[in-house]
């Protein structure tokens, strides 16, 4: 599976660098072509001679090769790679990656990489749990990188806690998994709705909701990562898609969202309706700013919005799969199941507002996936990008 794959192994200056030698050995044995890029501090922990002997290629550390003056092109490297793995990633390297501090070859290569980047952090426990490290890891995850969380255990400092780099065998398994998953949705077209809708009251005011779009955008990136062509119809959000395979169509209202969905649905194999569509729009919306006049209180008259999921459910063909979401506060399961039937969905993802650190605006979610055949699986609280993987896995395992 790894035969002929081009992998950049980035090594920064932490004691866990010794484990990267095993990882390199495993990758080369599996047939991958590996280019090691090391930071100046990384060389203090592991010698380039070992790494070049094992990879069969000169190790890159500097922008120029001193004796020949040859320029090491980070741009070419970034284009060459099918995957970049940074293991170990120290606190300093994470910070530079998160903020684009391009002062060494590893960071310039990272910034030029067009491929997926996997990051295996390693550091002492206090550094790992420091708010700045946590924030940098969150940023890097938001940018679409895959984070292989550090493990707990004894650290080089003899302290015990979270900060140990994942074992090389585990990292190797994640790399194999990445390549085996990467074409599962090849040739498939996926339509996704995300974010809130804004229903105008007048040119400066609207009715909206707290949806951040994070779940829908994570799903879009995950589908693209598995090889799908993705059309993302998005309400107003501040997040963005990481993958160039995601075509984003920005809309404002439920009516506009429905229009875009109808234009794209017939050519899609899968539709995932993740948007928090407003139930109503303003019937008596005003085309000029409503003024505060005397004591008169303006009355907003609401009118029902179209149900996009139900509309697509009515026109879907046998080979099309539709997935919906349900955000419930009470009678969660029965409400979700009746929505699944009413909207003719193949699957519904239930998230409960009763769960802390879950739902609107958060980075995490706790979901139960319910299928139309009654099968149901509850998942633990996890980052939305991981939830997206569970959802996409369920679609692939059960419907494709
Ligand atoms: O009925 P409820 O809004 O709870 O249903 C949630 C599901 O239906 C979500 O998948 C949501 O994206 C979709 N929906 C829709 N159009 C609406 C309302 C909800 O597509 N007008």
Coordinates of C-alpha atoms and ligand atoms in Angstrom, one line a residue:
X1 CA 0.0 0.0 0.0
X2 CA 2.9 2.4 0.7
X3 CA 4.9 1.2 -2.3
X4 CA 6.1 4.2 -4.3
X5 CA 4.4 6.7 -2.0
X6 CA 6.4 9.9 -1.5
X7 CA 6.6 10.8 2.2
X8 CA 8.4 13.7 3.9
X9 CA 9.5 12.8 7.4
X10 CA 10.0 16.0 9.4
X11 CA 12.1 15.6 12.5
X12 CA 12.4 18.4 15.1
X13 CA 14.7 18.6 18.2
X14 CA 13.2 16.4 20.9
X15 CA 14.4 13.3 22.5
X16 CA 11.6 11.3 20.8
X17 CA 13.7 11.8 17.6
X18 CA 15.3 8.4 18.3
X19 CA 11.9 6.8 17.7
X20 CA 11.7 8.4 14.2
X21 CA 14.5 6.1 13.1
X22 CA 12.2 3.1 13.7
X23 CA 9.4 4.9 11.8
X24 CA 11.7 5.6 8.9
X25 CA 12.8 2.0 8.8
X26 CA 9.1 0.8 8.8
X27 CA 8.2 3.2 6.0
X28 CA 11.2 2.3 3.8
X29 CA 10.5 -1.5 4.4
X30 CA 6.9 -1.0 3.3
X31 CA 8.2 0.5 0.0
X32 CA 7.7 4.2 0.6
X33 CA 10.2 6.8 -0.7
X34 CA 11.1 8.9 2.3
X35 CA 12.8 12.3 2.3
X36 CA 13.9 13.3 5.8
X37 CA 13.9 17.0 6.6
X38 CA 15.4 17.8 10.0
X39 CA 15.6 21.0 12.0
X40 CA 19.1 22.2 13.2
X41 CA 18.1 21.1 16.8
X42 CA 16.9 17.8 15.5
X43 CA 20.5 17.0 14.4
X44 CA 21.6 17.3 18.0
X45 CA 19.4 14.3 18.9
X46 CA 19.8 12.1 15.9
X47 CA 22.6 12.0 13.3
X48 CA 21.8 12.7 9.6
X49 CA 24.2 9.8 8.7
X50 CA 21.8 7.3 10.3
X51 CA 18.8 8.9 8.6
X52 CA 20.3 9.1 5.1
X53 CA 21.7 5.5 5.3
X54 CA 18.2 4.3 6.2
X55 CA 16.3 6.5 3.7
X56 CA 18.8 6.2 0.9
X57 CA 18.6 10.0 0.4
X58 CA 20.6 12.9 1.7
X59 CA 19.0 14.4 4.7
X60 CA 17.8 18.0 4.2
X61 CA 18.4 20.5 7.0
X62 CA 19.7 23.7 5.4
X63 CA 18.3 26.0 2.7
X64 CA 21.6 25.5 0.8
X65 CA 24.1 22.6 0.8
X66 CA 27.2 24.3 2.1
X67 CA 29.9 22.7 -0.1
X68 CA 28.1 22.9 -3.4
X69 CA 25.8 25.9 -2.9
X70 CA 22.8 23.8 -4.2
X71 CA 19.5 25.2 -3.2
X72 CA 17.2 22.8 -1.5
X73 CA 13.8 23.7 -2.9
X74 CA 11.1 23.4 -0.3
X75 CA 8.5 24.2 -3.0
X76 CA 9.5 21.2 -5.1
X77 CA 9.5 19.1 -2.0
X78 CA 6.1 20.3 -1.1
X79 CA 4.8 19.3 -4.6
X80 CA 6.6 15.9 -4.6
X81 CA 5.1 14.6 -1.3
X82 CA 1.9 12.5 -1.0
X83 CA 2.1 12.9 2.8
X84 CA 4.2 14.9 5.3
X85 CA 4.7 13.4 8.8
X86 CA 6.3 15.6 11.5
X87 CA 7.5 13.3 14.2
X88 CA 8.5 14.5 16.8
X89 CA 6.9 17.9 16.6
X90 CA 8.3 20.0 19.5
X91 CA 6.5 22.9 21.2
X92 CA 8.7 25.3 19.2
X93 CA 8.0 23.6 15.9
X94 CA 4.3 23.6 16.6
X95 CA 4.3 27.3 17.3
X96 CA 6.3 28.1 14.2
X97 CA 4.0 25.9 12.1
X98 CA 0.9 27.5 13.6
X99 CA 2.1 31.1 13.0
X100 CA 4.1 30.6 9.8
X101 CA 7.6 31.4 11.2
X102 CA 9.5 30.1 8.3
X103 CA 13.1 30.1 9.7
X104 CA 14.1 26.6 8.9
X105 CA 13.7 24.1 6.1
X106 CA 11.2 22.0 7.9
X107 CA 8.8 24.9 8.4
X108 CA 9.2 26.3 4.8
X109 CA 8.5 22.7 3.5
X110 CA 5.5 22.5 5.8
X111 CA 4.2 25.8 4.5
X112 CA 4.7 24.7 0.9
X113 CA 3.2 21.2 1.3
X114 CA 0.1 20.6 -0.8
X115 CA -0.5 17.2 0.7
X116 CA -1.9 16.1 4.1
X117 CA 0.3 16.8 7.0
X118 CA 0.3 14.5 10.1
X119 CA 1.8 15.8 13.3
X120 CA 3.0 13.8 16.3
X121 CA 3.8 16.2 19.1
X122 CA 6.3 15.2 21.8
X123 CA 7.4 17.3 24.8
X124 CA 7.4 17.5 28.6
X125 CA 3.9 17.4 30.2
X126 CA 3.9 21.0 31.4
X127 CA 4.8 22.2 27.9
X128 CA 2.1 20.0 26.4
X129 CA -0.6 21.3 28.7
X130 CA 0.4 24.9 28.4
X131 CA -2.4 27.1 27.0
X132 CA -0.1 28.3 24.2
X133 CA 0.7 24.7 23.0
X134 CA -2.9 23.7 23.3
X135 CA -3.9 26.8 21.2
X136 CA -1.3 26.1 18.6
X137 CA -2.5 22.5 18.3
X138 CA -6.1 23.7 17.9
X139 CA -5.0 26.1 15.2
X140 CA -3.0 23.4 13.4
X141 CA -6.0 21.1 13.5
X142 CA -8.3 23.9 12.2
X143 CA -5.9 24.3 9.3
X144 CA -6.6 20.7 8.4
X145 CA -3.6 18.9 9.8
X146 CA -4.0 15.5 11.4
X147 CA -2.8 15.6 15.0
X148 CA -1.6 12.3 16.5
X149 CA -2.2 13.2 20.1
X150 CA 0.7 12.6 22.5
X151 CA 0.3 9.6 24.9
X152 CA 0.6 9.6 28.7
X153 CA 3.5 7.8 30.4
X154 CA 7.0 8.3 31.7
X155 CA 8.8 11.1 30.0
X156 CA 12.5 11.7 29.4
X157 CA 12.4 14.1 32.4
X158 CA 11.2 11.1 34.5
X159 CA 8.0 13.0 35.2
X160 CA 4.9 11.0 34.4
X161 CA 2.1 12.6 32.2
X162 CA 0.9 13.4 28.7
X163 CA 3.6 14.3 26.2
X164 CA 5.1 11.0 24.9
X165 CA 5.2 10.8 21.2
X166 CA 3.0 8.1 19.7
X167 CA 4.9 4.8 19.2
X168 CA 6.4 4.5 15.7
X169 CA 4.3 1.4 15.0
X170 CA 1.1 3.4 15.8
X171 CA 2.2 6.3 13.6
X172 CA 3.0 3.8 10.8
X173 CA -0.5 2.3 11.2
X174 CA -2.1 5.7 10.9
X175 CA 0.0 6.4 7.7
X176 CA -1.2 3.1 6.2
X177 CA -4.8 3.9 7.2
X178 CA -4.5 7.3 5.6
X179 CA -3.4 5.9 2.3
X180 CA -6.0 3.0 2.3
X181 CA -8.8 5.5 3.1
X182 CA -7.7 8.2 0.6
X183 CA -9.6 6.9 -2.4
X184 CA -12.7 5.3 -0.7
X185 CA -14.9 8.1 -2.1
X186 CA -13.0 8.5 -5.4
X187 CA -15.5 9.3 -8.2
X188 CA -18.2 10.2 -5.7
X189 CA -19.9 13.6 -5.5
X190 CA -21.0 14.8 -2.1
X191 CA -23.3 17.7 -1.4
X192 CA -23.0 19.2 2.1
X193 CA -25.0 22.0 3.8
X194 CA -23.3 23.8 6.7
X195 CA -23.6 26.8 9.0
X196 CA -26.7 28.9 9.9
X197 CA -29.0 30.7 7.6
X198 CA -29.7 34.4 8.1
X199 CA -33.2 35.6 7.4
X200 CA -33.3 39.3 6.8
X201 CA -35.6 41.6 8.8
X202 CA -34.2 44.7 7.0
X203 CA -30.8 45.5 5.3
X204 CA -29.0 45.5 8.7
X205 CA -30.8 43.0 10.8
X206 CA -31.5 39.3 10.6
X207 CA -32.8 36.3 12.4
X208 CA -30.0 33.7 12.8
X209 CA -28.6 31.1 15.1
X210 CA -25.4 30.1 16.8
X211 CA -24.2 27.5 14.3
X212 CA -20.5 27.9 13.6
X213 CA -20.3 25.6 10.5
X214 CA -17.4 23.6 12.1
X215 CA -19.2 20.3 11.8
X216 CA -20.2 20.7 8.2
X217 CA -16.8 22.1 7.1
X218 CA -15.1 19.1 8.9
X219 CA -17.3 16.7 7.0
X220 CA -16.5 18.5 3.7
X221 CA -12.7 18.2 4.4
X222 CA -13.1 14.6 5.5
X223 CA -15.0 13.6 2.3
X224 CA -12.4 15.4 0.2
X225 CA -9.6 13.6 2.0
X226 CA -11.3 10.3 1.1
X227 CA -11.2 11.3 -2.6
X228 CA -14.7 12.8 -3.1
X229 CA -15.6 15.9 -5.1
X230 CA -17.4 18.0 -2.6
X231 CA -20.0 20.8 -3.1
X232 CA -20.4 22.7 0.2
X233 CA -23.5 25.0 0.4
X234 CA -22.7 27.2 3.3
X235 CA -24.5 29.8 5.3
X236 CA -22.5 32.8 6.7
X237 CA -19.6 31.4 8.8
X238 CA -16.1 32.4 9.6
X239 CA -14.5 29.0 9.2
X240 CA -13.1 27.9 5.8
X241 CA -12.5 24.6 4.0
X242 CA -8.9 23.3 3.8
X243 CA -9.1 21.1 0.8
X244 CA -9.1 22.4 -2.8
X245 CA -11.5 19.6 -3.6
X246 CA -14.2 21.4 -1.7
X247 CA -16.2 23.8 -3.9
X248 CA -17.9 26.3 -1.5
X249 CA -21.1 28.0 -2.5
X250 CA -21.9 30.8 -0.1
X251 CA -25.6 31.6 0.6
X252 CA -27.4 33.6 3.2
X253 CA -31.0 32.5 3.5
X254 CA -32.8 29.1 3.6
X255 CA -34.4 29.9 0.2
X256 CA -30.9 30.5 -1.4
X257 CA -29.6 27.3 0.3
X258 CA -32.5 25.3 -1.2
X259 CA -31.9 26.8 -4.6
X260 CA -28.2 25.8 -4.6
X261 CA -29.0 22.3 -3.2
X262 CA -31.6 21.7 -6.0
X263 CA -29.1 22.8 -8.6
X264 CA -26.5 20.3 -7.4
X265 CA -28.4 17.4 -5.9
X266 CA -29.2 15.4 -9.0
X267 CA -25.5 14.9 -9.8
X268 CA -24.6 13.9 -6.2
X269 CA -24.3 10.4 -4.8
X270 CA -24.5 11.6 -1.2
X271 CA -26.1 14.6 0.5
X272 CA -25.2 15.5 4.1
X273 CA -27.5 18.1 5.5
X274 CA -25.6 19.6 8.4
X275 CA -26.9 23.2 8.2
X276 CA -28.9 24.8 11.0
X277 CA -31.6 26.1 8.7
X278 CA -33.9 28.7 10.1
X279 CA -37.4 27.4 10.4
X280 CA -39.0 30.7 9.4
X281 CA -38.2 33.8 7.3
X282 CA -39.6 37.2 7.8
X283 CA -42.7 37.7 5.6
X284 CA -42.8 41.5 6.0
X285 CA -39.0 42.1 5.7
X286 CA -38.2 45.7 4.8
X287 CA -35.9 46.9 2.0
X288 CA -34.8 49.9 4.1
X289 CA -33.6 50.2 7.7
X290 CA -36.5 50.1 10.1
X291 CA -36.4 53.3 12.2
X292 CA -37.3 53.6 15.8
X293 CA -40.4 55.8 15.6
X294 CA -42.5 57.1 18.5
X295 CA -43.6 54.3 20.8
X296 CA -44.6 52.0 18.0
X297 CA -43.1 48.5 18.2
X298 CA -42.6 46.9 14.8
X299 CA -44.2 43.5 14.3
X300 CA -42.2 40.8 12.6
X301 CA -44.4 38.3 10.7
X302 CA -42.9 34.9 10.2
X303 CA -43.5 32.5 7.4
X304 CA -42.3 28.9 7.1
X305 CA -39.1 28.1 5.4
X306 CA -38.7 25.2 3.0
X307 CA -37.3 22.0 4.6
X308 CA -34.3 21.3 2.4
X309 CA -33.7 17.8 3.8
X310 CA -37.3 16.8 3.3
X311 CA -37.4 18.3 -0.2
X312 CA -34.3 16.3 -1.3
X313 CA -35.7 13.2 0.5
X314 CA -38.8 13.4 -1.8
X315 CA -36.9 13.6 -5.1
X316 CA -33.9 11.3 -4.2
X317 CA -33.2 8.4 -6.5
X318 CA -32.6 4.9 -5.2
X319 CA -28.9 5.1 -5.5
X320 CA -28.7 8.5 -3.6
X321 CA -27.9 8.6 0.1
X322 CA -29.2 11.4 2.3
X323 CA -27.9 12.1 5.8
X324 CA -29.5 14.6 8.3
X325 CA -28.7 16.0 11.7
X326 CA -30.9 16.4 14.7
X327 CA -30.1 18.8 17.6
X328 CA -32.4 17.9 20.4
X329 CA -32.9 18.9 24.0
X330 CA -35.6 16.4 25.0
X331 CA -37.0 13.1 23.8
X332 CA -33.8 13.0 21.8
X333 CA -34.0 9.5 20.3
X334 CA -37.7 9.4 19.4
X335 CA -37.5 12.9 17.9
X336 CA -34.4 12.0 15.8
X337 CA -36.0 8.7 14.6
X338 CA -39.2 10.5 13.5
X339 CA -37.1 13.1 11.6
X340 CA -35.3 10.3 9.8
X341 CA -38.6 8.9 8.6
X342 CA -40.3 12.3 7.9
X343 CA -37.4 13.5 5.8
X344 CA -36.8 10.1 4.1
X345 CA -33.1 10.0 5.3
X346 CA -30.8 7.0 5.2
X347 CA -29.1 8.1 8.4
X348 CA -29.5 10.8 11.1
X349 CA -26.8 12.1 13.4
X350 CA -28.2 13.1 16.7
X351 CA -26.3 15.6 18.9
X352 CA -27.7 16.6 22.2
X353 CA -27.6 20.2 23.5
X354 CA -27.6 18.6 27.0
X355 CA -24.0 17.4 26.5
X356 CA -21.4 19.8 27.7
X357 CA -18.7 20.6 25.1
X358 CA -20.9 19.5 22.3
X359 CA -23.0 21.1 19.6
X360 CA -23.2 24.8 18.6
X361 CA -19.9 26.7 18.4
X362 CA -17.8 24.1 20.2
X363 CA -14.9 22.2 18.7
X364 CA -16.2 18.9 20.0
X365 CA -19.3 16.9 19.5
X366 CA -21.0 13.9 21.1
X367 CA -23.2 12.0 18.6
X368 CA -25.4 9.0 18.1
X369 CA -25.6 7.8 14.5
X370 CA -29.0 6.2 13.7
X371 CA -29.6 4.4 10.5
X372 CA -32.9 3.8 8.7
X373 CA -32.7 0.1 9.5
X374 CA -32.8 0.9 13.2
X375 CA -29.1 0.3 13.8
X376 CA -27.7 2.8 16.3
X377 CA -24.3 3.6 17.7
X378 CA -23.3 6.1 20.4
X379 CA -19.9 7.8 20.2
X380 CA -17.8 9.5 22.9
X381 CA -17.2 13.2 23.0
X382 CA -14.4 14.0 20.4
X383 CA -13.2 16.8 18.1
X384 CA -15.5 17.5 15.2
X385 CA -12.9 16.3 12.7
X386 CA -12.9 12.9 14.4
X387 CA -16.7 12.9 14.5
X388 CA -16.7 13.6 10.7
X389 CA -14.5 10.5 10.3
X390 CA -17.0 8.3 12.2
X391 CA -19.9 9.7 10.1
X392 CA -18.0 9.1 6.8
X393 CA -16.9 5.6 7.9
X394 CA -20.6 4.7 8.7
X395 CA -21.7 5.9 5.2
X396 CA -18.9 4.0 3.5
X397 CA -19.4 0.8 5.5
X398 CA -23.2 0.7 5.2
X399 CA -24.2 2.3 1.9
X400 CA -21.4 2.1 -0.7
Ligands
LIG1 O1 -36.4 19.6 11.7 P1 -35.0 19.9 12.1 O2 -34.6 21.3 11.8 O3 -34.7 19.5 13.5 O4 -34.1 18.9 11.2 C1 -32.8 18.9 11.2 C2 -32.2 18.4 9.9 O5 -33.0 18.8 8.8 C3 -30.8 18.8 9.6 O6 -30.2 17.8 8.8 C4 -31.0 20.1 8.8 O7 -29.9 20.4 8.1 C5 -32.2 19.8 8.0 N1 -33.1 20.9 7.7 C6 -33.2 21.4 6.4 N2 -34.1 22.4 6.1 C7 -34.8 23.0 7.1 C8 -34.7 22.5 8.4 C9 -33.8 21.5 8.7 O8 -32.5 20.8 5.5 N3 -35.6 24.0 6.8

